[in-house]
CSV table of C-alpha atoms and ligand atoms in Angstrom, one decimal:
chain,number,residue,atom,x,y,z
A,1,UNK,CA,0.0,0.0,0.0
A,2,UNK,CA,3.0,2.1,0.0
A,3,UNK,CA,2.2,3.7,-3.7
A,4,UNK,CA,-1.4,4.4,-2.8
A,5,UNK,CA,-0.2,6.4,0.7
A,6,UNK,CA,2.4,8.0,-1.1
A,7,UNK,CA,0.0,9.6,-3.9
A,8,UNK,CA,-2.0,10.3,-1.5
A,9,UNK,CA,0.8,12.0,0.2
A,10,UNK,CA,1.8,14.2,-2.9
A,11,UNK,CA,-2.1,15.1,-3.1
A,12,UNK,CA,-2.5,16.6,0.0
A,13,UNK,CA,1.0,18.1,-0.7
A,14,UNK,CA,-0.6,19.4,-4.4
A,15,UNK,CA,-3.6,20.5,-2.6
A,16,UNK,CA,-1.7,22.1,0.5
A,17,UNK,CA,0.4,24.7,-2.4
A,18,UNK,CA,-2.6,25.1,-4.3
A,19,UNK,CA,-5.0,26.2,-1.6
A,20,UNK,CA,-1.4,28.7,-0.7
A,21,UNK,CA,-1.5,29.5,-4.1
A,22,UNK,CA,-5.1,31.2,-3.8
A,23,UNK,CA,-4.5,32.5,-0.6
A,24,UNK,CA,-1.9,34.6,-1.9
A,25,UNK,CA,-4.0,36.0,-4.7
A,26,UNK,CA,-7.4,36.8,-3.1
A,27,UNK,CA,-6.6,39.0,0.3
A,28,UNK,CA,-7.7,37.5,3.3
A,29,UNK,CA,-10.7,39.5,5.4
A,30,UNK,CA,-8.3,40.6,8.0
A,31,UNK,CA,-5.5,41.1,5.5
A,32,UNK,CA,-8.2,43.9,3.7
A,33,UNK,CA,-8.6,44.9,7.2
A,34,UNK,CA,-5.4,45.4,8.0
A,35,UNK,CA,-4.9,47.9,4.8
A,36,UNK,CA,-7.7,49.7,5.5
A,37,UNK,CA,-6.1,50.6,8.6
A,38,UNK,CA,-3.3,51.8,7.3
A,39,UNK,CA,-5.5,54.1,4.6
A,40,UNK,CA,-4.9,51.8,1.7
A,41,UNK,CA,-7.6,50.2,-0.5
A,42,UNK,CA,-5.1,47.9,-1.7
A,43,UNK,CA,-2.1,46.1,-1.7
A,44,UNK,CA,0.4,47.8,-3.4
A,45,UNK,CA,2.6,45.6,-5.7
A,46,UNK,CA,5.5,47.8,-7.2
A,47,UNK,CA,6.3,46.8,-10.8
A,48,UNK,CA,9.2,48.3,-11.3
A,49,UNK,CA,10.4,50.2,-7.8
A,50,UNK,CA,13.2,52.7,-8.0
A,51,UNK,CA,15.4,53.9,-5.1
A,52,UNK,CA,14.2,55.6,-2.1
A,53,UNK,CA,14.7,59.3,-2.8
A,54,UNK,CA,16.9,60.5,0.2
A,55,UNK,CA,15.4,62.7,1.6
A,56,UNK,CA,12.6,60.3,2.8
A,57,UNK,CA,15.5,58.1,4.1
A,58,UNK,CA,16.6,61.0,6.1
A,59,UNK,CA,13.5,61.8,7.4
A,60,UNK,CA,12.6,58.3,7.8
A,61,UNK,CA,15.6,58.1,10.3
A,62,UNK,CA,15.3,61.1,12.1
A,63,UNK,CA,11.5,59.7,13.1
A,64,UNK,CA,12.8,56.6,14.3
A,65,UNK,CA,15.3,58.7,16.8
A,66,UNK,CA,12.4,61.1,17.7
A,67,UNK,CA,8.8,60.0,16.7
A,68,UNK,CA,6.7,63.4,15.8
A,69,UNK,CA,4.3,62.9,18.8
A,70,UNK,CA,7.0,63.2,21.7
A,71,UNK,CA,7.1,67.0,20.9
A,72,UNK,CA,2.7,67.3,21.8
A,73,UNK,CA,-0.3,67.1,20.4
A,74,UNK,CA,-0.3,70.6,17.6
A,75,UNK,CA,2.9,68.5,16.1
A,76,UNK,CA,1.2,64.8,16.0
A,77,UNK,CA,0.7,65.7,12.2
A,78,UNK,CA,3.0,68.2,11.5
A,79,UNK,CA,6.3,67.7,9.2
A,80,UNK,CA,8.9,69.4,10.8
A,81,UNK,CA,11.4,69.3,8.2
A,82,UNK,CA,8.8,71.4,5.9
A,83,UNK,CA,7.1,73.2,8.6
A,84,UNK,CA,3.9,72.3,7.4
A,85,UNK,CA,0.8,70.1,8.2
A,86,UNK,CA,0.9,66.9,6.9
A,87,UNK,CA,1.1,63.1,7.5
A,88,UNK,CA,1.8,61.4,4.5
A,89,UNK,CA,4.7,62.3,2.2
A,90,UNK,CA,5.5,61.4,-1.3
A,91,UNK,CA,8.2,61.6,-3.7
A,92,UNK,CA,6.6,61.4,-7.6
A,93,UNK,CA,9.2,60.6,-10.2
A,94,UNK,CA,8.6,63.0,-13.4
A,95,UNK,CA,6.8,60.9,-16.4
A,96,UNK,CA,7.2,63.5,-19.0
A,97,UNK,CA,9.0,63.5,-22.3
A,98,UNK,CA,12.1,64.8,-23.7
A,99,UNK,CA,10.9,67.1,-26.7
A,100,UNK,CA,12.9,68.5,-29.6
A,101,UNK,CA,14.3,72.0,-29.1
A,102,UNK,CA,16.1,74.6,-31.1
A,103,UNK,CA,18.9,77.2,-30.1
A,104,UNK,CA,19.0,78.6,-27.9
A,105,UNK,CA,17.6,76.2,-25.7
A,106,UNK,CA,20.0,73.2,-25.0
A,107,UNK,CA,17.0,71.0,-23.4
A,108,UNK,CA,13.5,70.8,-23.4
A,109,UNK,CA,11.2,68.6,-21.3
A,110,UNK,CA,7.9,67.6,-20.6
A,111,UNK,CA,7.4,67.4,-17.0
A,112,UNK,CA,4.6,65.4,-15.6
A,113,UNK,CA,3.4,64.3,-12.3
A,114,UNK,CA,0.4,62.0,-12.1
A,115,UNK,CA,-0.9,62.9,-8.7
A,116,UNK,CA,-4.1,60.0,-8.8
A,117,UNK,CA,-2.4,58.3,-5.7
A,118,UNK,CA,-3.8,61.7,-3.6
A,119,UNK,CA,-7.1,60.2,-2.1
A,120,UNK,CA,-9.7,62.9,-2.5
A,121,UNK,CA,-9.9,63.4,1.2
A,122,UNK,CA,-6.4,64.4,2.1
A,123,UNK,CA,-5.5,68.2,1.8
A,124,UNK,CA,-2.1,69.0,0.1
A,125,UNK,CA,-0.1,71.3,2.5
A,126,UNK,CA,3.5,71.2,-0.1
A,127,UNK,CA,4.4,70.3,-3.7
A,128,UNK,CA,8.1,71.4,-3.9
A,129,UNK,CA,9.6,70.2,-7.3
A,130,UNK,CA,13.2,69.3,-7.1
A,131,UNK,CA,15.6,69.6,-10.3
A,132,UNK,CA,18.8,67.4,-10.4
A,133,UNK,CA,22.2,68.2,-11.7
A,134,UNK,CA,25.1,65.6,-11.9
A,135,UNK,CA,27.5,68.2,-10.7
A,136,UNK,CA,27.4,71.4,-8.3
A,137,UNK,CA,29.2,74.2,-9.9
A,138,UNK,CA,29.5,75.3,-13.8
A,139,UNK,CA,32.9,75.7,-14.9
A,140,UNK,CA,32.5,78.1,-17.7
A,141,UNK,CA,34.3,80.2,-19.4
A,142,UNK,CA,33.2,84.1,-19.2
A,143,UNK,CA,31.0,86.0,-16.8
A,144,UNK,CA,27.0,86.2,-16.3
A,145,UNK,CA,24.0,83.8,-16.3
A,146,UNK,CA,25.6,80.2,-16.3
A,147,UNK,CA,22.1,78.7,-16.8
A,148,UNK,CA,18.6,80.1,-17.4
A,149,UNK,CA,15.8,78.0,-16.5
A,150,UNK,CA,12.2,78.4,-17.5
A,151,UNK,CA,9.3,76.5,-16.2
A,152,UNK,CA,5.9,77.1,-18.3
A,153,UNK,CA,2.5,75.7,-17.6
A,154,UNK,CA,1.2,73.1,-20.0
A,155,UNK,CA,2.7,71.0,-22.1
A,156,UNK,CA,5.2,71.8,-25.1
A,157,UNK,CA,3.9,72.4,-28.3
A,158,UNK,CA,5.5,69.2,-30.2
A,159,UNK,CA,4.1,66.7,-27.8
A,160,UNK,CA,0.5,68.0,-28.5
A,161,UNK,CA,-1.6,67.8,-31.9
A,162,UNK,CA,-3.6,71.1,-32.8
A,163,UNK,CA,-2.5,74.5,-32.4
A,164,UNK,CA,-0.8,74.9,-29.0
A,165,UNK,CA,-2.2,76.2,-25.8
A,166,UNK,CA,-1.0,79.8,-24.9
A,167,UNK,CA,1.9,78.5,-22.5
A,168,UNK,CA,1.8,80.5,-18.9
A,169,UNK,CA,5.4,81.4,-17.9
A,170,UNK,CA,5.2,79.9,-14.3
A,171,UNK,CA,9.1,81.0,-13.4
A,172,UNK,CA,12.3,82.2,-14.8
A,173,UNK,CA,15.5,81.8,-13.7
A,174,UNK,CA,19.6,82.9,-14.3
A,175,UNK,CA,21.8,80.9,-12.1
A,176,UNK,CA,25.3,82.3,-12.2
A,177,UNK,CA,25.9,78.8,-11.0
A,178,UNK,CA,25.1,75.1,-11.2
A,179,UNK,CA,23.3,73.3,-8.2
A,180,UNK,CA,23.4,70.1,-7.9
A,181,UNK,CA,19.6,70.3,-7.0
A,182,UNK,CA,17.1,73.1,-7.7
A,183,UNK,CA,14.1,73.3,-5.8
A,184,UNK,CA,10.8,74.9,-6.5
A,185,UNK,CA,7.5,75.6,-4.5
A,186,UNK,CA,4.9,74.5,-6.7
A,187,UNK,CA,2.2,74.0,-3.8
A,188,UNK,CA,-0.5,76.3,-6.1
A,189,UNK,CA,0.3,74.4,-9.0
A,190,UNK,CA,-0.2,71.2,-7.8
A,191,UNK,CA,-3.5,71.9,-5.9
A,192,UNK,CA,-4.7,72.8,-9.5
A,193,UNK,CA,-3.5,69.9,-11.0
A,194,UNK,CA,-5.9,67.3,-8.5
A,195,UNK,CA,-8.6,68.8,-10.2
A,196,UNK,CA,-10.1,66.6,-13.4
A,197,UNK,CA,-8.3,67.1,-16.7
A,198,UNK,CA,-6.1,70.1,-15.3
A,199,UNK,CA,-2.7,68.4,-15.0
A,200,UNK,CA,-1.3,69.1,-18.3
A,201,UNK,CA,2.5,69.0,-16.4
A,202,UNK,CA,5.1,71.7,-17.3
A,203,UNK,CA,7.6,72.4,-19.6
A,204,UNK,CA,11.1,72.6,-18.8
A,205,UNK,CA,13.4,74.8,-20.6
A,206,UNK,CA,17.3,75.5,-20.2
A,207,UNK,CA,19.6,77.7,-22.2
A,208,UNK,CA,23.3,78.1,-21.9
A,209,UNK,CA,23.9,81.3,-20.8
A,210,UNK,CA,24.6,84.6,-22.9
A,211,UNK,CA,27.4,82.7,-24.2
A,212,UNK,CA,26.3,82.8,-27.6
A,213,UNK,CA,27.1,80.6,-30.3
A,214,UNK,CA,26.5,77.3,-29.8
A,215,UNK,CA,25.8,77.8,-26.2
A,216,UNK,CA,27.7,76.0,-23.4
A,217,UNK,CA,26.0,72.6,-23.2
A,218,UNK,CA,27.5,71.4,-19.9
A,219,UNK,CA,24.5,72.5,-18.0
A,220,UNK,CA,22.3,70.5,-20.0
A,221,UNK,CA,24.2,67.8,-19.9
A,222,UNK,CA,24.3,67.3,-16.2
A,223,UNK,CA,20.3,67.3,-16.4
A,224,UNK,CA,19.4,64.1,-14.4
A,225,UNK,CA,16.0,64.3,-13.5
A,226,UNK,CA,12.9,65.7,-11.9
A,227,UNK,CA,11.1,64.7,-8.6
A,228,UNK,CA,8.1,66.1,-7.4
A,229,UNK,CA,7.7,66.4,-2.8
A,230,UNK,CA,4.3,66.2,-1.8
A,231,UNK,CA,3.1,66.6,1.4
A,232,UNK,CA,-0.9,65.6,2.5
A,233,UNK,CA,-3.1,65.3,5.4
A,234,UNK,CA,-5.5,62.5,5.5
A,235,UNK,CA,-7.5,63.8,8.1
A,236,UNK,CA,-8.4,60.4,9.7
A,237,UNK,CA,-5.7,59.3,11.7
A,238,UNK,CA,-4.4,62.7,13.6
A,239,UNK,CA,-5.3,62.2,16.8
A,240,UNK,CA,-4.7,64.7,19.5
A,241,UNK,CA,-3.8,63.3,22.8
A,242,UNK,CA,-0.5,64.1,24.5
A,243,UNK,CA,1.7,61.1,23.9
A,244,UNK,CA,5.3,60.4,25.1
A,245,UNK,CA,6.7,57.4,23.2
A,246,UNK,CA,8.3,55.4,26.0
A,247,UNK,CA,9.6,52.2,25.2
A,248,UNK,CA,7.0,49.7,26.5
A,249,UNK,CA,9.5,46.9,26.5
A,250,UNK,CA,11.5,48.7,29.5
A,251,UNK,CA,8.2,49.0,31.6
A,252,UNK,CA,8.5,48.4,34.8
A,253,UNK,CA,8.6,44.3,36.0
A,254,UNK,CA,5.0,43.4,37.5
A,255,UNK,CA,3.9,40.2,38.7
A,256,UNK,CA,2.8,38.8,35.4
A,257,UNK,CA,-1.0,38.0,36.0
A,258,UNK,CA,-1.4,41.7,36.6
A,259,UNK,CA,-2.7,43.9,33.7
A,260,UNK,CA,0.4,45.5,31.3
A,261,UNK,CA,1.5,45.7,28.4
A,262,UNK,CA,3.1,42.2,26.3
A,263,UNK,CA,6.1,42.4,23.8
A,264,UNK,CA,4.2,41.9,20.4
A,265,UNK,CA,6.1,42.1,17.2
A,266,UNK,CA,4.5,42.2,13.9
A,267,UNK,CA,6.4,41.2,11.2
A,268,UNK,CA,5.3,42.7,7.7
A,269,UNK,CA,7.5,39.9,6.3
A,270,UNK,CA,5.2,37.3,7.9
A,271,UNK,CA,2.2,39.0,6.4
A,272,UNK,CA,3.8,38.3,3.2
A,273,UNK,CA,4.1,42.4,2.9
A,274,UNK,CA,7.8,42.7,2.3
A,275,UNK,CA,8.0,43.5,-1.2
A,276,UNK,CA,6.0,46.9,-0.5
A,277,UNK,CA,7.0,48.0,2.7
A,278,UNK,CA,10.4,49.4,2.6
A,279,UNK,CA,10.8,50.2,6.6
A,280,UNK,CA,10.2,49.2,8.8
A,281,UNK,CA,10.7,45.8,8.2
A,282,UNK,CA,8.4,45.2,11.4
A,283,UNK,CA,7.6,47.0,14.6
A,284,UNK,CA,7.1,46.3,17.9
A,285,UNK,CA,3.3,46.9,18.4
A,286,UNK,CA,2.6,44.8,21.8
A,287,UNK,CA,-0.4,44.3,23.5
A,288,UNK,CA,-2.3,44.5,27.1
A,289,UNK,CA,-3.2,41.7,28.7
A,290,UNK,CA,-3.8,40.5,32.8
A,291,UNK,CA,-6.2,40.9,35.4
A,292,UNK,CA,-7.2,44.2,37.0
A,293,UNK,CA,-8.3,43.1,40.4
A,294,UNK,CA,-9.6,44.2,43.5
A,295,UNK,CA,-8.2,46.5,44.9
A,296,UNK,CA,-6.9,48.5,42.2
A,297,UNK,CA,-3.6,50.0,42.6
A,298,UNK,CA,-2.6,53.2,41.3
A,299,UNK,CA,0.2,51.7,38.6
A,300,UNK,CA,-3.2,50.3,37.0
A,301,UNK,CA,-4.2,53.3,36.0
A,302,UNK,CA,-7.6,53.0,36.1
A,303,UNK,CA,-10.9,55.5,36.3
A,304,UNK,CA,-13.0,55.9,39.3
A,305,UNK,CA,-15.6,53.7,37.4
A,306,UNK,CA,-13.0,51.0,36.9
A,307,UNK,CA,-12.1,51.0,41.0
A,308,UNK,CA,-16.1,50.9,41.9
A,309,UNK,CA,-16.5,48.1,39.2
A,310,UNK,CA,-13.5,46.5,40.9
A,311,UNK,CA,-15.6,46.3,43.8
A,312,UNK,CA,-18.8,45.6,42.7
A,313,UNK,CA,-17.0,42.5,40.7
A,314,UNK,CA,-15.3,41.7,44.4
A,315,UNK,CA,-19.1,41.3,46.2
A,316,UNK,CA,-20.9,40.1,43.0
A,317,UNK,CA,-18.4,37.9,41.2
A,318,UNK,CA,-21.3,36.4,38.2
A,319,UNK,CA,-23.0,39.0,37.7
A,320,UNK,CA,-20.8,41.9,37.4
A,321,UNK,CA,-17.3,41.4,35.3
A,322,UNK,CA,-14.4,42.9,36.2
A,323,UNK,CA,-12.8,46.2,34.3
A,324,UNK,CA,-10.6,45.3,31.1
A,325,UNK,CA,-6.9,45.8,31.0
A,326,UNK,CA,-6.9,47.8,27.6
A,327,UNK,CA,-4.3,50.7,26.2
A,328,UNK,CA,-4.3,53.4,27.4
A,329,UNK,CA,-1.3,55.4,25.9
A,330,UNK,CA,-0.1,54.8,22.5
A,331,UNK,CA,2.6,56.6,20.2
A,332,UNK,CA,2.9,56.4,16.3
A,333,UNK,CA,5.4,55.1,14.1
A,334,UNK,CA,6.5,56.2,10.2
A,335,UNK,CA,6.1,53.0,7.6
A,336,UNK,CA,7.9,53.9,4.3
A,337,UNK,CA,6.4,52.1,1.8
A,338,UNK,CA,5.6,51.6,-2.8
A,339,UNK,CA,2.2,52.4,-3.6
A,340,UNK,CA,0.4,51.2,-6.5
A,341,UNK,CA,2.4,53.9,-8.6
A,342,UNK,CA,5.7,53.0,-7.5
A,343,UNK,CA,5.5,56.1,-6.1
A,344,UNK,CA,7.8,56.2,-3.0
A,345,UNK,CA,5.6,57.4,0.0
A,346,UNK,CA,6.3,58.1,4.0
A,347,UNK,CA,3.4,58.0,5.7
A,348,UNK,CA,2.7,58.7,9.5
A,349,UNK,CA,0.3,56.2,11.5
A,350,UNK,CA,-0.8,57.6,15.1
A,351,UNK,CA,-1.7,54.8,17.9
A,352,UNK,CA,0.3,51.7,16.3
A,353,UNK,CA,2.4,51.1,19.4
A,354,UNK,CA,0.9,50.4,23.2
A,355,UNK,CA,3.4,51.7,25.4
A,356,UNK,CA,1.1,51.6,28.9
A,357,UNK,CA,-1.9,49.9,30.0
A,358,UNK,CA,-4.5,50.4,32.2
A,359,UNK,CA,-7.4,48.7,33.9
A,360,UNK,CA,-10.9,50.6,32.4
B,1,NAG,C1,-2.4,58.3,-13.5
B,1,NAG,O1,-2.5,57.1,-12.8
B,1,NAG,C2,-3.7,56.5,-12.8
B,1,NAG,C3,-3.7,55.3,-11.9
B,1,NAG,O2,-2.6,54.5,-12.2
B,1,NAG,C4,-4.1,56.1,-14.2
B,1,NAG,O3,-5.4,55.5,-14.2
B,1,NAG,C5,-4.1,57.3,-15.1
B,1,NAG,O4,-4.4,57.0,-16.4
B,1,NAG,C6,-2.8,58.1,-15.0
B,1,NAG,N1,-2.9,59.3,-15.7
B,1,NAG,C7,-2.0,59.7,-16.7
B,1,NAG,C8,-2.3,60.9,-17.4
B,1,NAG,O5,-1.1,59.0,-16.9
B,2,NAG,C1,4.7,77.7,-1.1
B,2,NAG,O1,3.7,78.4,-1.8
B,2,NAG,C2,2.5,78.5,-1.1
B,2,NAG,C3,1.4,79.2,-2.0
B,2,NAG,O2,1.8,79.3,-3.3
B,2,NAG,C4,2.7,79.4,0.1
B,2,NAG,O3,1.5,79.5,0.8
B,2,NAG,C5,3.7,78.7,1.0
B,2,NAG,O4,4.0,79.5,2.1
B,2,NAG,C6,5.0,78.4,0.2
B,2,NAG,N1,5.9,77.6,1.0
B,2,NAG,C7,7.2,77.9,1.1
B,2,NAG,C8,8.0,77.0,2.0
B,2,NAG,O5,7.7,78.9,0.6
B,3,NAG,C1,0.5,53.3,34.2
B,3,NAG,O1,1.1,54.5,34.0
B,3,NAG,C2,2.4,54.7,34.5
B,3,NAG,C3,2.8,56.1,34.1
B,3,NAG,O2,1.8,56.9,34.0
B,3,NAG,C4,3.3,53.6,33.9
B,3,NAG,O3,4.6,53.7,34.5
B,3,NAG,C5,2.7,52.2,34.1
B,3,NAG,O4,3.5,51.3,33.5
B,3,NAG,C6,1.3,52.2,33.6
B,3,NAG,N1,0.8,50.9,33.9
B,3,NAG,C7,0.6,49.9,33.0
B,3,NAG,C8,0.0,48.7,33.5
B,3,NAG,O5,0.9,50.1,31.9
């Protein structure tokens, strides 16, 4: 019978990858659930992911040192690096086309930004375009303008069919000097541009400076690319009480039947979210469990109505439970993450870690 057990073996084996095989394509209840929570409608899944723009790392780093909410409640959603409100930041790569040009421009681009991964609910507080040179300063020959930069509205005239839209000059700029990166506030712009069929991107335009003939091409040449910062505020998810991050795993030793807080750590690996989430890699988001009895003691922290239930629970065990050992201070944490643009986005959650329990 050893044939028949071992087919029947490689079926439940068959069966067994199968039924994983589903599970991995149709998201489970909680898994939905789970998104949701974190503001997402669904699971990302980068196609082709580039590299974390910096300045997300940095900012990403510094959060992990300080979390936002240590500093009080008017800075829970607040990015201090921008000095604006906001919990969710995201760095657009530029989609837009290089188009022909003629002296004396020595490049021409398309710029484009498709902002769709905004959710209509969250208010955009910064759009700050960034411009990327290979190198920091122009070694030119001569004196004057080493560079001069326009930025229109709309798109340029060869990418579009028709007579071309009057072009808006948005900005103009001589740099005596190269930078290895420009920025721009385009906050007005971009709140324009989440409105249907209004984002028609910008063109980019740089000349060599008053050089003259045949222009000095070296700025144009150490073009890389174009980034676009934005910074939202989803409204849900700002909460507002004080909140110290203190590192529940150092709490005080208790006899362990008592209520406090339990060393949880969710893995994003383990929920199979790894290729999305790019930090953390998991978190330690523990939990509250143990008894709150009678009588309650102050390092319980419970409510007035907790310490009467205690006793009502102490003369009428049946009939009345006794209070819940439950959170009762929380901090945030920062998840970098891919959206379904391969878009590159840091996003602020408040209340993902229990730092102190109580008995309520
Ligand atoms: C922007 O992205 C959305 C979602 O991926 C897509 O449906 C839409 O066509 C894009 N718009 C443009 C102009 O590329
Ligand atoms: C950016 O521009 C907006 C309006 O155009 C302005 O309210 C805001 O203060 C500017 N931000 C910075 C950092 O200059
Ligand atoms: C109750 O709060 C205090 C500080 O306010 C804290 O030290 C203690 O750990 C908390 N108790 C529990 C069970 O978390």
């Amino acid at each position: 019978m050893r044939p028949r057990s071992g087919r029947a073996a490689f079926r439940a084996a068959l069966a067994c990858t199968l039924l994983s095989a589903l599970l991995a394509m149709e998201l489970s209840p909680q898994e939905s659930l789970l998104l949701k929570s974190l503001g997402l409608s669904a699971k990302p899944s980068p196609k082709s992911p580039g590299p974390v723009p910096s300045v997300l790392w940095r900012i990403f780093q510094r959060r992990k040192m300080s979390p936002l909410s240590s500093k009080g409640p008017e800075d829970a959603c607040r990015v201090e690096e921008f000095n604006v409100p906001g919990n969710i930041i995201r760095v657009f790569a530029d989609q837009g086309r290089f188009v022909p040009h003629a002296p004396p421009l020595c490049l021409q681009k398309r710029l484009f930004f498709n902002l769709s991964a905004l959710e209509a609910g969250e208010r955009l507080t910064l759009a700050r375009l960034e411009l990327r040179f290979s190198h920091n300063s122009y070694h030119a020959a001569g004196r004057g303008a080493a560079l001069r930069l326009r930025l229109l509205r709309g798109a340029a005239p060869a990418l579009r069919e028709g007579p071309a839209p009057a072009r808006a000059l948005l900005l103009q700029q001589s740099l005596a000097q190269l930078h290895k990166s420009l920025l721009f506030n385009l906050s007005a712009v971009a709140r324009e541009w989440r409105q249907p069929r209004r984002n028609l991107g910008l063109t980019l335009e740089l000349a060599a400076g008053d050089g003259g003939a045949g222009g000095r091409p070296g700025a144009c040449d150490a073009f890389v690319d174009a980034s676009l910062l934005v910074v939202s505020l989803a409204r849900r998810a700002c909460g507002g009480a004080v909140r110290r991050r203190r590192s529940a795993a150092a709490a005080p030793l208790t006899p362990s039947s008592l209520c406090k807080p339990r060393r949880l750590y969710v893995s994003f690996s383990d929920v199979g979210w790894e290729n999305w989430i790019i930090a953390p890699q998991g978190y330690l988001a523990n939990y509250c469990l143990g008894e709150c009895p009678f009588p309650l003691t102050a390092e319980l922290n419970s409510t007035n109505h907790a310490i009467l239930q205690t006793m009502v629970h102490s003369l009428d065990p049946a009939g009345t439970p006794q209070p819940c050992c439950v959170p009762v201070r929380l901090s945030p944490i920062s998840i970098l993450y891919y959206d379904n643009h391969d878009n590159v986005v840091l996003r602020h959650y408040e209340d993902m870690v229990v730092d102190e329990c109580g008995c309520r």
